[in-house]
């Protein structure tokens, strides 16, 4: 059985991830890369509570783009700012915690 490290409850009963989603402040922004290309950077995710690799994989699948995650930051290839906000909301992040710059 999968037990949560934070509260010790089985993962089906654990709400730690939901609490984390409500308490964090996420910033989504587009950054300029070489040759006029843009990437989308997502910052502020609480990596103690949220599996960043898993979230990156989901977003890459949904948006059909490349991307990486490190040091609490997700970087996706291309400008997907508005889609990313929409998809994060669908994944359970409250809209008021997501700021698009
Ligand atoms: Zn928990």
Short mmCIF file of N, CA and C and ligand atoms in Angstrom, two decimals:
data_model
loop_
_atom_site.label_atom_id
_atom_site.label_comp_id
_atom_site.label_asym_id
_atom_site.label_seq_id
_atom_site.Cartn_x
_atom_site.Cartn_y
_atom_site.Cartn_z
N UNK A 1 0.85 -1.20 0.00
CA UNK A 1 0.00 0.00 0.00
C UNK A 1 0.88 1.25 0.00
N UNK A 2 0.39 2.28 -0.63
CA UNK A 2 1.09 3.55 -0.71
C UNK A 2 0.73 4.44 0.48
N UNK A 3 1.70 4.72 1.33
CA UNK A 3 1.45 5.54 2.52
C UNK A 3 2.10 6.91 2.32
N UNK A 4 1.37 7.94 2.70
CA UNK A 4 1.91 9.30 2.60
C UNK A 4 2.98 9.53 3.66
N UNK A 5 4.12 10.09 3.27
CA UNK A 5 5.22 10.35 4.21
C UNK A 5 4.89 11.47 5.20
N UNK A 6 3.99 12.34 4.81
CA UNK A 6 3.71 13.51 5.64
C UNK A 6 2.71 13.20 6.75
N UNK A 7 1.60 12.55 6.40
CA UNK A 7 0.54 12.33 7.40
C UNK A 7 0.40 10.87 7.80
N UNK A 8 1.03 9.96 7.08
CA UNK A 8 0.98 8.55 7.43
C UNK A 8 -0.29 7.83 7.02
N UNK A 9 -1.17 8.51 6.33
CA UNK A 9 -2.40 7.88 5.85
C UNK A 9 -2.16 7.24 4.48
N UNK A 10 -3.00 6.24 4.14
CA UNK A 10 -2.91 5.72 2.77
C UNK A 10 -3.16 6.83 1.76
N UNK A 11 -2.51 6.75 0.61
CA UNK A 11 -2.58 7.82 -0.39
C UNK A 11 -4.02 8.18 -0.80
N UNK A 12 -4.94 7.17 -0.77
CA UNK A 12 -6.32 7.47 -1.18
C UNK A 12 -6.99 8.42 -0.19
N UNK A 13 -6.57 8.38 1.08
CA UNK A 13 -7.21 9.21 2.11
C UNK A 13 -6.45 10.50 2.36
N UNK A 14 -5.22 10.55 1.90
CA UNK A 14 -4.36 11.69 2.19
C UNK A 14 -4.83 12.94 1.43
N UNK A 15 -4.84 14.07 2.12
CA UNK A 15 -5.21 15.33 1.47
C UNK A 15 -4.03 16.32 1.47
N UNK A 16 -2.84 15.84 1.85
CA UNK A 16 -1.67 16.73 1.91
C UNK A 16 -1.46 17.46 0.59
N UNK A 17 -1.60 16.73 -0.51
CA UNK A 17 -1.34 17.34 -1.80
C UNK A 17 -2.37 18.46 -2.08
N UNK A 18 -3.60 18.23 -1.66
CA UNK A 18 -4.63 19.26 -1.84
C UNK A 18 -4.34 20.50 -1.00
N UNK A 19 -3.90 20.26 0.25
CA UNK A 19 -3.57 21.38 1.13
C UNK A 19 -2.40 22.17 0.53
N UNK A 20 -1.41 21.43 0.03
CA UNK A 20 -0.25 22.09 -0.58
C UNK A 20 -0.68 22.92 -1.78
N UNK A 21 -1.61 22.38 -2.56
CA UNK A 21 -2.07 23.09 -3.75
C UNK A 21 -2.74 24.40 -3.38
N UNK A 22 -3.38 24.43 -2.19
CA UNK A 22 -4.08 25.65 -1.78
C UNK A 22 -3.14 26.68 -1.17
N UNK A 23 -2.01 26.23 -0.59
CA UNK A 23 -1.16 27.17 0.14
C UNK A 23 -0.03 27.75 -0.70
N UNK A 24 0.21 27.20 -1.88
CA UNK A 24 1.33 27.71 -2.66
C UNK A 24 0.90 28.84 -3.60
N UNK A 25 1.88 29.56 -4.08
CA UNK A 25 1.63 30.63 -5.03
C UNK A 25 2.45 30.35 -6.28
N UNK A 26 1.76 30.02 -7.34
CA UNK A 26 2.44 29.60 -8.57
C UNK A 26 2.50 30.74 -9.56
N UNK A 27 3.65 30.89 -10.19
CA UNK A 27 3.79 31.90 -11.24
C UNK A 27 4.07 31.21 -12.57
N UNK A 28 3.32 31.60 -13.58
CA UNK A 28 3.53 31.07 -14.93
C UNK A 28 3.95 32.23 -15.82
N UNK A 29 5.08 32.08 -16.48
CA UNK A 29 5.51 33.17 -17.37
C UNK A 29 6.23 32.64 -18.59
N UNK A 30 6.23 33.45 -19.63
CA UNK A 30 6.96 33.10 -20.84
C UNK A 30 8.31 33.79 -20.80
N UNK A 31 9.36 33.06 -21.12
CA UNK A 31 10.69 33.66 -21.18
C UNK A 31 11.24 33.52 -22.59
N UNK A 32 11.96 34.55 -23.03
CA UNK A 32 12.53 34.54 -24.37
C UNK A 32 13.77 33.67 -24.41
N UNK A 33 13.87 32.87 -25.44
CA UNK A 33 15.06 32.05 -25.66
C UNK A 33 15.74 32.54 -26.93
N UNK A 34 16.79 31.85 -27.30
CA UNK A 34 17.52 32.20 -28.53
C UNK A 34 16.61 32.11 -29.76
N UNK A 35 16.95 32.82 -30.78
CA UNK A 35 16.29 32.76 -32.08
C UNK A 35 14.80 33.11 -31.98
N UNK A 36 14.45 34.00 -31.06
CA UNK A 36 13.08 34.48 -30.96
C UNK A 36 12.09 33.46 -30.44
N UNK A 37 12.59 32.33 -29.94
CA UNK A 37 11.68 31.33 -29.39
C UNK A 37 11.33 31.66 -27.95
N UNK A 38 10.23 31.09 -27.48
CA UNK A 38 9.83 31.32 -26.10
C UNK A 38 9.62 30.00 -25.38
N UNK A 39 9.92 30.00 -24.09
CA UNK A 39 9.60 28.88 -23.22
C UNK A 39 8.64 29.34 -22.14
N UNK A 40 7.94 28.39 -21.57
CA UNK A 40 7.04 28.71 -20.47
C UNK A 40 7.67 28.19 -19.18
N UNK A 41 7.80 29.08 -18.19
CA UNK A 41 8.38 28.69 -16.91
C UNK A 41 7.30 28.72 -15.83
N UNK A 42 7.25 27.65 -15.06
CA UNK A 42 6.29 27.56 -13.95
C UNK A 42 7.10 27.49 -12.66
N UNK A 43 6.88 28.46 -11.77
CA UNK A 43 7.63 28.55 -10.53
C UNK A 43 6.70 28.53 -9.33
N UNK A 44 7.23 28.19 -8.18
CA UNK A 44 6.49 28.34 -6.93
C UNK A 44 5.76 27.08 -6.50
N UNK A 45 5.96 25.99 -7.20
CA UNK A 45 5.31 24.73 -6.80
C UNK A 45 6.03 24.14 -5.60
N UNK A 46 5.26 23.71 -4.62
CA UNK A 46 5.84 23.13 -3.41
C UNK A 46 6.27 21.70 -3.70
N UNK A 47 7.57 21.52 -3.94
CA UNK A 47 8.06 20.21 -4.37
C UNK A 47 8.12 19.19 -3.23
N UNK A 48 7.91 19.65 -2.00
CA UNK A 48 7.84 18.69 -0.90
C UNK A 48 6.52 17.92 -0.97
N UNK A 49 5.52 18.56 -1.52
CA UNK A 49 4.18 17.96 -1.54
C UNK A 49 3.77 17.49 -2.93
N UNK A 50 4.29 18.15 -3.94
CA UNK A 50 3.87 17.84 -5.31
C UNK A 50 5.03 17.15 -6.04
N UNK A 51 4.70 16.08 -6.74
CA UNK A 51 5.70 15.38 -7.53
C UNK A 51 5.95 16.15 -8.83
N UNK A 52 7.04 16.92 -8.82
CA UNK A 52 7.31 17.83 -9.94
C UNK A 52 7.55 17.08 -11.25
N UNK A 53 8.25 15.96 -11.16
CA UNK A 53 8.53 15.16 -12.37
C UNK A 53 7.23 14.67 -12.99
N UNK A 54 6.34 14.19 -12.12
CA UNK A 54 5.06 13.67 -12.58
C UNK A 54 4.22 14.78 -13.22
N UNK A 55 4.21 15.95 -12.56
CA UNK A 55 3.46 17.09 -13.09
C UNK A 55 4.03 17.55 -14.43
N UNK A 56 5.36 17.56 -14.53
CA UNK A 56 6.00 17.94 -15.79
C UNK A 56 5.60 16.99 -16.91
N UNK A 57 5.60 15.70 -16.60
CA UNK A 57 5.22 14.68 -17.58
C UNK A 57 3.79 14.90 -18.07
N UNK A 58 2.90 15.16 -17.12
CA UNK A 58 1.50 15.38 -17.47
C UNK A 58 1.35 16.59 -18.40
N UNK A 59 2.01 17.69 -18.03
CA UNK A 59 1.90 18.91 -18.84
C UNK A 59 2.50 18.71 -20.23
N UNK A 60 3.62 17.98 -20.30
CA UNK A 60 4.24 17.72 -21.60
C UNK A 60 3.32 16.90 -22.49
N UNK A 61 2.65 15.92 -21.88
CA UNK A 61 1.71 15.11 -22.65
C UNK A 61 0.53 15.93 -23.14
N UNK A 62 -0.04 16.73 -22.23
CA UNK A 62 -1.22 17.52 -22.58
C UNK A 62 -0.90 18.53 -23.67
N UNK A 63 0.25 19.19 -23.54
CA UNK A 63 0.59 20.28 -24.45
C UNK A 63 1.41 19.78 -25.65
N UNK A 64 1.77 18.50 -25.63
CA UNK A 64 2.57 17.91 -26.70
C UNK A 64 3.83 18.73 -26.99
N UNK A 65 4.60 19.00 -25.93
CA UNK A 65 5.84 19.76 -26.11
C UNK A 65 6.93 19.14 -25.25
N UNK A 66 8.15 19.59 -25.47
CA UNK A 66 9.26 19.14 -24.64
C UNK A 66 9.32 19.97 -23.37
N UNK A 67 10.10 19.49 -22.40
CA UNK A 67 10.24 20.28 -21.19
C UNK A 67 11.07 19.57 -20.14
N UNK A 68 11.49 20.33 -19.14
CA UNK A 68 12.31 19.78 -18.07
C UNK A 68 11.85 20.36 -16.73
N UNK A 69 12.26 19.69 -15.66
CA UNK A 69 12.00 20.26 -14.35
C UNK A 69 13.25 20.16 -13.51
N UNK A 70 13.56 21.23 -12.80
CA UNK A 70 14.65 21.18 -11.82
C UNK A 70 14.52 22.30 -10.81
N UNK A 71 15.01 22.06 -9.62
CA UNK A 71 15.02 23.05 -8.54
C UNK A 71 13.67 23.76 -8.38
N UNK A 72 12.60 22.97 -8.43
CA UNK A 72 11.28 23.54 -8.19
C UNK A 72 10.69 24.33 -9.34
N UNK A 73 11.32 24.22 -10.48
CA UNK A 73 10.88 24.99 -11.64
C UNK A 73 10.58 24.03 -12.79
N UNK A 74 9.51 24.32 -13.52
CA UNK A 74 9.23 23.56 -14.73
C UNK A 74 9.44 24.49 -15.91
N UNK A 75 10.14 24.00 -16.92
CA UNK A 75 10.31 24.79 -18.13
C UNK A 75 9.81 23.99 -19.32
N UNK A 76 8.83 24.55 -20.02
CA UNK A 76 8.24 23.87 -21.17
C UNK A 76 8.61 24.63 -22.44
N UNK A 77 8.83 23.89 -23.51
CA UNK A 77 9.19 24.54 -24.77
C UNK A 77 7.95 25.15 -25.42
N UNK A 78 8.08 26.41 -25.79
CA UNK A 78 6.97 27.12 -26.41
C UNK A 78 6.22 27.97 -25.41
N UNK A 79 5.41 28.88 -25.91
CA UNK A 79 4.63 29.76 -25.05
C UNK A 79 3.25 29.15 -24.81
N UNK A 80 3.08 28.58 -23.61
CA UNK A 80 1.81 27.91 -23.29
C UNK A 80 1.16 28.51 -22.04
N UNK A 81 1.54 29.76 -21.72
CA UNK A 81 1.08 30.39 -20.47
C UNK A 81 -0.38 30.12 -20.13
N UNK A 82 -1.26 30.48 -21.06
CA UNK A 82 -2.69 30.42 -20.73
C UNK A 82 -3.20 28.99 -20.65
N UNK A 83 -2.70 28.14 -21.55
CA UNK A 83 -3.06 26.71 -21.49
C UNK A 83 -2.59 26.10 -20.18
N UNK A 84 -1.37 26.47 -19.76
CA UNK A 84 -0.83 25.90 -18.52
C UNK A 84 -1.73 26.23 -17.34
N UNK A 85 -2.18 27.47 -17.25
CA UNK A 85 -3.07 27.84 -16.14
C UNK A 85 -4.33 26.97 -16.17
N UNK A 86 -4.94 26.88 -17.34
CA UNK A 86 -6.14 26.05 -17.51
C UNK A 86 -5.90 24.60 -17.05
N UNK A 87 -4.77 24.05 -17.50
CA UNK A 87 -4.49 22.64 -17.20
C UNK A 87 -4.18 22.44 -15.72
N UNK A 88 -3.49 23.41 -15.09
CA UNK A 88 -3.21 23.30 -13.67
C UNK A 88 -4.52 23.30 -12.87
N UNK A 89 -5.46 24.12 -13.30
CA UNK A 89 -6.77 24.17 -12.62
C UNK A 89 -7.45 22.81 -12.76
N UNK A 90 -7.40 22.24 -13.96
CA UNK A 90 -7.99 20.91 -14.18
C UNK A 90 -7.34 19.86 -13.29
N UNK A 91 -6.04 20.04 -13.01
CA UNK A 91 -5.32 19.08 -12.17
C UNK A 91 -5.54 19.32 -10.68
N UNK A 92 -6.34 20.33 -10.35
CA UNK A 92 -6.72 20.53 -8.96
C UNK A 92 -6.09 21.72 -8.25
N UNK A 93 -5.30 22.52 -8.98
CA UNK A 93 -4.73 23.71 -8.35
C UNK A 93 -5.78 24.82 -8.38
N UNK A 94 -6.04 25.46 -7.22
CA UNK A 94 -7.04 26.52 -7.21
C UNK A 94 -6.61 27.71 -8.07
N UNK A 95 -7.55 28.24 -8.87
CA UNK A 95 -7.22 29.35 -9.81
C UNK A 95 -6.56 30.54 -9.12
N UNK A 96 -6.97 30.84 -7.87
CA UNK A 96 -6.43 32.03 -7.20
C UNK A 96 -4.97 31.89 -6.80
N UNK A 97 -4.43 30.68 -6.87
CA UNK A 97 -3.01 30.49 -6.52
C UNK A 97 -2.10 30.56 -7.76
N UNK A 98 -2.70 30.71 -8.93
CA UNK A 98 -1.90 30.70 -10.17
C UNK A 98 -1.90 32.10 -10.78
N UNK A 99 -0.71 32.65 -10.88
CA UNK A 99 -0.56 33.99 -11.45
C UNK A 99 0.13 33.87 -12.78
N UNK A 100 -0.49 34.43 -13.83
CA UNK A 100 0.14 34.42 -15.15
C UNK A 100 0.73 35.79 -15.41
N UNK A 101 2.03 35.80 -15.74
CA UNK A 101 2.70 37.09 -15.97
C UNK A 101 2.85 37.37 -17.45
ZN1 LIG B 1 -0.61 12.94 3.50
#
